[in-house]
Coordinates of C-alpha atoms and ligand atoms in Angstrom, one line a residue:
X270 CA 20.9 37.0 -1.9
X271 CA 20.7 33.8 -4.1
X272 CA 19.4 33.7 -7.8
X273 CA 18.5 30.2 -9.5
X274 CA 19.1 30.9 -13.2
X275 CA 17.7 28.5 -15.7
X276 CA 15.1 26.6 -14.3
X277 CA 12.0 25.6 -15.6
X278 CA 9.4 26.7 -13.8
X279 CA 5.7 24.0 -13.0
X280 CA 3.3 26.2 -14.1
X281 CA 5.5 29.3 -15.3
X282 CA 7.0 29.1 -18.8
X283 CA 7.6 32.7 -19.2
X284 CA 10.3 32.9 -16.3
X285 CA 13.8 31.5 -15.7
X286 CA 14.8 32.7 -12.5
X287 CA 13.9 32.6 -9.4
X288 CA 15.3 35.2 -7.0
X289 CA 15.7 33.7 -2.9
X290 CA 15.7 36.6 -0.1
X291 CA 15.3 35.7 3.4
X292 CA 14.0 32.4 3.3
X293 CA 11.1 33.6 0.5
X294 CA 11.0 34.3 -3.3
X295 CA 11.6 37.6 -3.8
X296 CA 11.5 37.8 -7.5
X297 CA 10.4 35.3 -10.5
X298 CA 11.1 36.5 -13.9
X299 CA 13.7 37.3 -16.6
X300 CA 16.7 39.0 -16.4
X301 CA 16.9 40.0 -12.8
X302 CA 19.9 41.7 -11.8
X303 CA 22.7 40.7 -9.5
X304 CA 22.8 38.1 -6.3
X305 CA 26.1 37.3 -4.2
X306 CA 25.1 33.3 -5.7
X307 CA 24.4 31.9 -8.8
X308 CA 22.8 28.7 -8.9
X309 CA 22.4 27.3 -12.8
X310 CA 19.9 24.7 -12.9
X311 CA 20.8 23.7 -16.5
X312 CA 17.2 24.1 -17.4
X313 CA 15.7 21.5 -15.0
X314 CA 12.1 21.3 -13.8
X315 CA 10.9 23.5 -10.3
X316 CA 8.1 22.5 -8.6
X317 CA 6.7 23.4 -5.0
X318 CA 7.5 20.5 -3.1
X319 CA 5.5 17.9 -2.9
X320 CA 2.2 17.7 -0.7
X321 CA 1.5 14.0 0.6
X322 CA -2.1 14.5 2.2
X323 CA -3.0 11.8 4.0
X324 CA -0.1 8.6 5.3
X325 CA -0.5 7.3 8.8
X326 CA 2.8 8.0 10.6
X327 CA 1.3 6.4 14.2
X328 CA 1.5 3.0 12.6
X329 CA 4.1 3.4 9.7
X330 CA 6.7 0.3 9.9
X331 CA 4.2 -1.3 12.0
X332 CA 3.8 -5.0 9.7
X333 CA 8.3 -4.4 9.6
X334 CA 10.1 -7.9 10.7
X335 CA 7.3 -9.2 13.7
X336 CA 5.9 -11.7 10.9
X337 CA 2.6 -10.6 11.2
X338 CA 1.4 -9.6 7.6
X339 CA -2.0 -8.6 6.8
X340 CA -3.3 -12.5 5.2
X341 CA -5.6 -12.0 3.5
X342 CA -4.6 -8.4 2.4
X343 CA -7.5 -6.0 3.4
X344 CA -8.8 -3.6 5.1
X345 CA -10.5 -5.3 7.5
X346 CA -7.4 -8.0 8.9
X347 CA -5.7 -4.6 8.7
X348 CA -7.3 -3.1 11.1
X349 CA -7.8 -6.3 13.0
X350 CA -3.8 -7.0 13.8
X351 CA -3.0 -3.3 14.5
X352 CA -5.4 -3.3 17.0
X353 CA -4.0 -6.2 18.4
X354 CA -1.1 -4.3 18.3
X355 CA -1.5 -1.1 19.4
X356 CA -1.6 -2.3 23.2
X357 CA 1.9 -2.2 23.9
X358 CA 2.8 1.5 21.8
X359 CA 4.6 3.9 23.8
X360 CA 4.6 8.0 22.6
X361 CA 8.7 6.1 22.1
X362 CA 7.7 4.1 19.6
X363 CA 5.0 6.0 17.9
X364 CA 8.2 8.9 17.8
X365 CA 10.6 7.2 16.6
X366 CA 8.2 5.2 13.9
X367 CA 6.8 9.1 12.5
X368 CA 10.8 10.7 12.3
X369 CA 11.9 7.4 10.5
X370 CA 8.4 8.0 7.8
X371 CA 9.3 11.7 7.7
X372 CA 13.1 11.5 7.1
X373 CA 11.3 9.2 3.9
X374 CA 9.2 11.1 2.4
X375 CA 11.8 14.2 3.1
X376 CA 13.7 12.7 1.2
X377 CA 11.6 12.2 -1.5
X378 CA 10.4 15.8 -1.7
X379 CA 7.9 15.9 0.4
X380 CA 7.6 18.9 3.1
X381 CA 3.9 18.7 3.4
X382 CA 1.8 15.5 5.5
X383 CA -1.3 15.0 6.9
X384 CA -1.1 12.2 9.0
X385 CA -4.4 10.5 10.1
X386 CA -3.3 9.3 14.0
X387 CA -5.4 6.8 15.4
X388 CA -8.3 8.4 18.5
X389 CA -9.1 4.4 19.7
X390 CA -7.1 4.6 22.0
X391 CA -7.7 5.7 26.4
X392 CA -4.0 7.2 26.3
X393 CA -4.3 8.9 23.3
X394 CA -0.8 8.1 23.1
X395 CA 0.3 9.2 19.3
X396 CA -1.6 11.8 19.3
X397 CA 0.9 13.2 22.4
X398 CA 4.0 12.0 20.6
X399 CA 3.1 13.5 16.6
X400 CA 1.5 16.9 18.7
X401 CA 5.1 17.3 20.0
X402 CA 6.7 16.5 16.2
X403 CA 4.5 18.3 14.9
X404 CA 5.9 21.8 17.1
X405 CA 9.4 20.1 17.2
X406 CA 9.9 19.7 13.1
X407 CA 7.7 22.4 11.3
X408 CA 10.9 24.3 10.2
X409 CA 11.9 21.2 8.4
X410 CA 8.0 19.7 7.9
X411 CA 4.4 21.3 7.7
X412 CA 2.3 18.0 10.1
X413 CA -1.6 18.6 10.2
X414 CA -2.8 15.9 11.8
X415 CA -6.0 13.7 11.7
X416 CA -8.4 12.7 15.1
X417 CA -9.6 9.0 13.2
X418 CA -11.3 6.7 15.0
X419 CA -9.5 3.8 13.7
X420 CA -11.7 1.0 15.3
X421 CA -14.2 3.2 15.2
X422 CA -16.7 6.3 16.1
X423 CA -19.3 4.0 17.3
X424 CA -17.9 0.5 17.1
X425 CA -14.8 1.6 20.4
X426 CA -16.3 2.7 23.0
X427 CA -15.4 6.3 24.3
X428 CA -14.7 7.2 20.9
X429 CA -16.6 10.3 20.4
X430 CA -14.9 11.4 23.9
X431 CA -11.7 11.0 22.7
X432 CA -12.3 13.1 19.3
X433 CA -13.2 15.6 21.5
X434 CA -10.2 15.3 24.0
X435 CA -7.6 14.8 21.1
X436 CA -9.3 18.3 19.2
X437 CA -8.7 20.6 22.6
X438 CA -5.4 19.4 22.6
X439 CA -5.0 20.5 18.9
X440 CA -5.8 18.5 16.0
X441 CA -5.9 20.2 12.8
X442 CA -8.6 17.7 11.1
X443 CA -11.4 15.5 12.2
X444 CA -11.9 12.1 10.7
X445 CA -14.0 9.2 10.2
X446 CA -14.5 5.5 9.0
X447 CA -18.6 5.2 8.8
X448 CA -18.1 1.7 6.3
X449 CA -16.2 0.8 9.2
X450 CA -19.4 1.4 11.5
X451 CA -21.8 -1.6 12.7
X452 CA -24.6 -0.8 10.8
X453 CA -25.7 1.8 7.3
X454 CA -26.8 4.3 10.1
X455 CA -24.6 4.4 12.9
X456 CA -22.0 4.9 10.0
X457 CA -24.9 8.0 8.9
X458 CA -25.0 9.4 12.3
X459 CA -21.1 8.9 12.8
X460 CA -21.0 11.1 9.7
X461 CA -23.5 13.8 11.3
X462 CA -21.2 13.8 15.1
X463 CA -18.1 14.3 13.0
X464 CA -19.1 17.0 10.6
X465 CA -20.8 18.9 14.1
X466 CA -17.7 18.7 15.9
X467 CA -15.6 19.7 13.5
X468 CA -17.3 23.2 12.7
X469 CA -17.8 23.5 17.0
X470 CA -13.5 23.0 16.9
X471 CA -13.2 25.4 13.5
X472 CA -11.4 22.1 11.8
X473 CA -11.3 20.3 9.0
X474 CA -12.6 17.0 8.1
X475 CA -11.1 14.5 6.0
X476 CA -12.8 11.1 6.0
X477 CA -12.3 7.1 5.0
X478 CA -15.0 7.2 3.3
X479 CA -16.4 3.7 1.1
X480 CA -12.5 2.2 1.0
X481 CA -14.6 -1.3 -0.3
X482 CA -15.6 -2.0 -3.4
X483 CA -19.9 -2.2 -2.7
X484 CA -21.4 -0.5 -5.5
X485 CA -24.4 0.2 -2.7
X486 CA -22.0 1.8 0.3
X487 CA -22.5 5.4 0.4
X488 CA -21.3 7.3 2.7
X489 CA -19.5 9.5 0.5
X490 CA -23.7 11.1 -1.0
X491 CA -24.5 10.9 3.3
X492 CA -21.0 13.5 3.7
X493 CA -21.4 15.2 1.1
X494 CA -25.2 16.2 1.6
X495 CA -24.0 17.1 5.1
X496 CA -21.0 19.5 4.3
X497 CA -22.9 21.0 1.3
X498 CA -26.0 21.8 3.9
X499 CA -23.2 23.7 6.2
X500 CA -21.7 25.3 3.1
X501 CA -18.4 23.5 4.6
X502 CA -17.6 21.2 1.4
X503 CA -14.1 22.9 1.6
X504 CA -12.9 22.0 4.5
X505 CA -13.8 18.6 3.9
X506 CA -12.1 15.2 2.0
X507 CA -13.2 12.1 0.9
X508 CA -10.7 9.6 1.3
X509 CA -10.6 6.7 -1.3
X510 CA -14.5 6.3 -2.0
X511 CA -13.0 3.8 -4.1
X512 CA -16.7 1.9 -4.1
X513 CA -17.8 5.5 -5.9
X514 CA -15.4 3.6 -8.6
X515 CA -17.7 0.6 -8.6
X516 CA -21.0 2.5 -9.1
X517 CA -23.3 2.6 -11.9
X518 CA -22.8 5.8 -14.5
X519 CA -26.6 7.5 -13.3
X520 CA -25.4 7.6 -9.9
X521 CA -22.3 8.8 -10.4
X522 CA -22.7 11.5 -13.2
X523 CA -25.4 12.5 -10.3
X524 CA -23.4 12.7 -7.1
X525 CA -20.9 15.4 -9.6
X526 CA -23.5 17.5 -10.0
X527 CA -23.6 17.6 -6.2
X528 CA -19.7 17.6 -5.6
X529 CA -19.5 20.6 -8.1
X530 CA -21.6 22.5 -5.6
X531 CA -19.7 21.4 -2.5
X532 CA -16.4 21.3 -4.1
X533 CA -15.7 18.3 -1.6
X534 CA -12.0 17.5 -2.0
X535 CA -10.7 13.5 -2.8
X536 CA -7.8 12.0 -1.9
X537 CA -6.7 8.7 -4.1
X538 CA -4.2 6.2 -2.7
X539 CA -3.7 4.4 -5.4
X540 CA -1.1 2.2 -4.8
X541 CA -2.5 1.2 -1.4
X542 CA -6.5 0.6 -2.4
X543 CA -5.0 -2.1 -5.8
X544 CA -2.9 -3.7 -2.6
X545 CA -6.5 -3.7 -0.8
X546 CA -9.4 -3.4 -3.3
X547 CA -10.5 -6.0 -5.4
X548 CA -9.6 -8.9 -3.2
X549 CA -13.3 -10.3 -2.8
X550 CA -13.4 -10.3 -7.1
X551 CA -12.3 -13.3 -9.1
X552 CA -12.1 -12.0 -12.7
X553 CA -11.9 -8.8 -13.2
X554 CA -10.3 -7.5 -11.1
X555 CA -11.0 -4.0 -9.7
X556 CA -8.3 -2.1 -9.8
X557 CA -9.9 0.0 -6.0
X558 CA -9.5 3.6 -7.9
X559 CA -12.3 6.4 -7.1
X560 CA -12.9 8.3 -10.3
X561 CA -10.1 10.6 -10.5
X562 CA -10.0 11.8 -14.2
X563 CA -14.0 12.4 -14.3
X564 CA -13.7 14.3 -10.3
X565 CA -10.5 16.7 -11.8
X566 CA -12.9 17.3 -14.8
X567 CA -15.6 18.2 -12.5
X568 CA -13.7 21.3 -10.6
X569 CA -13.0 19.2 -8.1
X570 CA -9.7 18.9 -6.3
X571 CA -8.0 15.4 -6.1
X572 CA -4.6 14.6 -4.6
X573 CA -2.5 11.5 -4.5
X574 CA -1.3 10.0 -1.4
X575 CA 1.4 6.8 -0.2
X576 CA -1.6 6.0 2.6
X577 CA 0.2 3.4 4.3
X578 CA 4.3 2.2 4.7
X579 CA 5.1 -1.3 5.8
X580 CA 2.5 -1.2 7.9
X581 CA -0.5 -3.7 8.5
X582 CA -2.5 -2.6 5.7
X583 CA -0.1 -2.3 2.5
X584 CA 3.9 -3.8 3.1
X585 CA 5.1 -1.6 0.5
X586 CA 5.9 1.9 -0.1
X587 CA 8.3 4.5 0.5
X588 CA 7.2 8.0 0.2
X589 CA 8.1 8.9 -2.8
X590 CA 5.0 10.4 -4.0
X591 CA 6.6 9.6 -7.3
X592 CA 6.5 6.5 -7.3
X593 CA 2.3 7.4 -6.7
X594 CA 1.2 9.5 -9.2
X595 CA 3.2 6.8 -11.1
X596 CA 0.4 4.2 -10.5
X597 CA -1.8 6.6 -9.7
X598 CA -1.6 8.5 -13.5
X599 CA -1.6 4.3 -15.2
X600 CA -5.0 3.9 -13.2
X601 CA -6.5 6.2 -13.5
X602 CA -5.9 6.8 -17.6
X603 CA -5.0 9.7 -16.9
X604 CA -2.1 9.2 -19.9
X605 CA -3.1 11.8 -22.6
X606 CA -0.4 14.4 -23.4
X607 CA -2.1 17.2 -22.3
X608 CA -2.7 15.6 -18.5
X609 CA 0.4 14.2 -18.0
X610 CA 1.9 18.1 -18.5
X611 CA -0.6 18.9 -15.4
X612 CA -0.2 15.6 -12.9
X613 CA 1.8 16.8 -10.6
X614 CA -0.5 19.4 -9.6
X615 CA -2.1 15.7 -7.8
X616 CA 0.9 15.7 -5.5
X617 CA 1.3 19.0 -5.2
X618 CA -1.5 21.9 -5.4
X619 CA -4.4 19.9 -5.1
X620 CA -3.0 18.7 -2.1
X621 CA -2.0 22.2 -0.3
X622 CA -5.2 23.0 -1.7
X623 CA -6.9 19.8 0.3
X624 CA -4.7 21.3 3.3
X625 CA -5.3 24.4 3.3
X626 CA -1.8 25.6 3.2
X627 CA -2.1 27.4 -0.5
X628 CA -1.4 31.0 0.7
X629 CA 2.2 29.9 1.8
X630 CA 2.5 27.5 -1.0
X631 CA 3.2 27.6 -4.4
X632 CA 6.7 29.6 -6.6
X633 CA 5.0 33.4 -6.0
X634 CA 7.3 36.2 -5.2
X635 CA 6.8 36.8 -1.6
X636 CA 5.5 33.0 -0.1
X637 CA 7.8 31.1 1.3
X638 CA 11.0 30.0 -0.5
X639 CA 9.7 26.0 -0.8
X640 CA 10.6 24.5 -3.4
X641 CA 12.1 20.9 -4.7
X642 CA 14.0 20.6 -8.3
X643 CA 14.0 17.4 -10.4
X644 CA 16.4 15.8 -13.0
X645 CA 13.9 16.0 -16.1
X646 CA 13.9 19.5 -18.3
X647 CA 10.0 19.2 -18.4
X648 CA 7.3 17.8 -16.7
X649 CA 5.9 15.4 -19.5
X650 CA 9.7 13.7 -18.9
X651 CA 10.0 14.6 -15.2
X652 CA 6.9 11.6 -15.6
X653 CA 8.5 9.6 -18.1
X654 CA 12.0 8.8 -16.8
X655 CA 10.5 9.2 -12.8
X656 CA 12.9 11.3 -12.4
X657 CA 14.9 11.7 -9.0
X658 CA 14.4 14.7 -6.3
X659 CA 18.0 16.6 -7.0
X660 CA 17.8 19.1 -4.0
X661 CA 14.9 20.4 -1.5
X662 CA 14.3 23.7 -0.9
X663 CA 12.7 25.2 2.4
X664 CA 12.7 28.7 4.3
X665 CA 15.5 29.2 1.3
X666 CA 17.1 26.0 3.3
X667 CA 18.6 23.3 1.4
X668 CA 16.8 20.4 3.3
X669 CA 19.2 18.2 0.8
X670 CA 21.3 18.4 -2.4
X671 CA 22.0 15.6 -4.5
X672 CA 23.8 15.0 -8.3
X673 CA 22.2 13.9 -10.5
X674 CA 22.7 10.0 -11.8
X675 CA 25.8 10.0 -14.5
X676 CA 25.1 7.2 -17.2
X677 CA 28.5 6.6 -17.9
X678 CA 28.3 2.4 -17.8
X679 CA 26.7 2.6 -20.0
X680 CA 28.1 4.9 -22.8
X681 CA 31.3 3.3 -22.5
X682 CA 30.2 0.3 -23.1
X683 CA 28.1 1.5 -26.5
X684 CA 31.0 3.2 -27.5
X685 CA 32.9 -0.4 -27.6
X686 CA 30.7 -2.4 -29.6
Ligands
LIG944 FE1 -5.8 5.7 5.5

């Protein structure tokens, strides 16, 4: 039995102690009695692990060092370049890239990842590789796989059959990209079929939806209507929805009412979309962000995500969710103190809700002892200082443990001067 004392538990300010036994939280509270091992956290912030609910592990690092940079910086050039690159893809390449990406994410305190996997490939190379990894790595990371038709559900011939095959193989989520289909009608029909497939296979839905600056791109409205009618909103996530940041307020307000009814979820990728969107603008340049703050106030779950790491869509990224949160709250104006005090929800609980893993997620007695420790005394300080993750614990075992950074050089300098 191990006891952590002097903990500042996110969302539970009354409790200062955490008792862990046999890989699970035994108790959370105060004066929890003796334990074989006691760890003094010195008042540091304890959170459930970071969740990255939107990543592309099959093409992570694909844009590195090949001279294949995306010159225009647009979504469409990214898709074209990936389409060329993936012709030489093997399961080994995907496996190697994905492991490297997972290592990066884990080293920053992530333990739950939803990755899209391109199924517009007759061999389903990425899906095969990632299904194996999902099982092999389950003790250190929870992986969820989206069957994602990157080159279009209709635009890529045979994608519908490939998606069904991927779902039969065990994909957890059905994906889509309606704004990339060849017409509005094709986009709408793709959503109808994807929703039907998801219900048939009893899987969740996560659509790349309106990832553009076009205020008339209305696939979010269509997706929401389809899942509202079928009472499937809480199983559904609209990723990106950048254009919803460009629509008229009167339209947005109408839609917010419908989102409240459906309880559809949202994922915003602040760094990725700040990079990709606004490319057709001169000035002012749009931020590429959906209405994060308004959706949160509306009672919908919104999570932030990394999306890409050094691929054809985005040249940066390192799996550090603190960087994503920092960018996201700036771009969304989510910077009132009351907002920052709960902003970690966007990279923890909301992502867990979206992935529907809440029953085994969170710092509560009986749940698996999965948590991280940050080098800060509270949420506001953690965000202000972009605090480092000092430890990541999974089923009671350390994935890693680090010493806090010291500032000795600066102190010596100040003492001398
Ligand atoms: Fe994506």
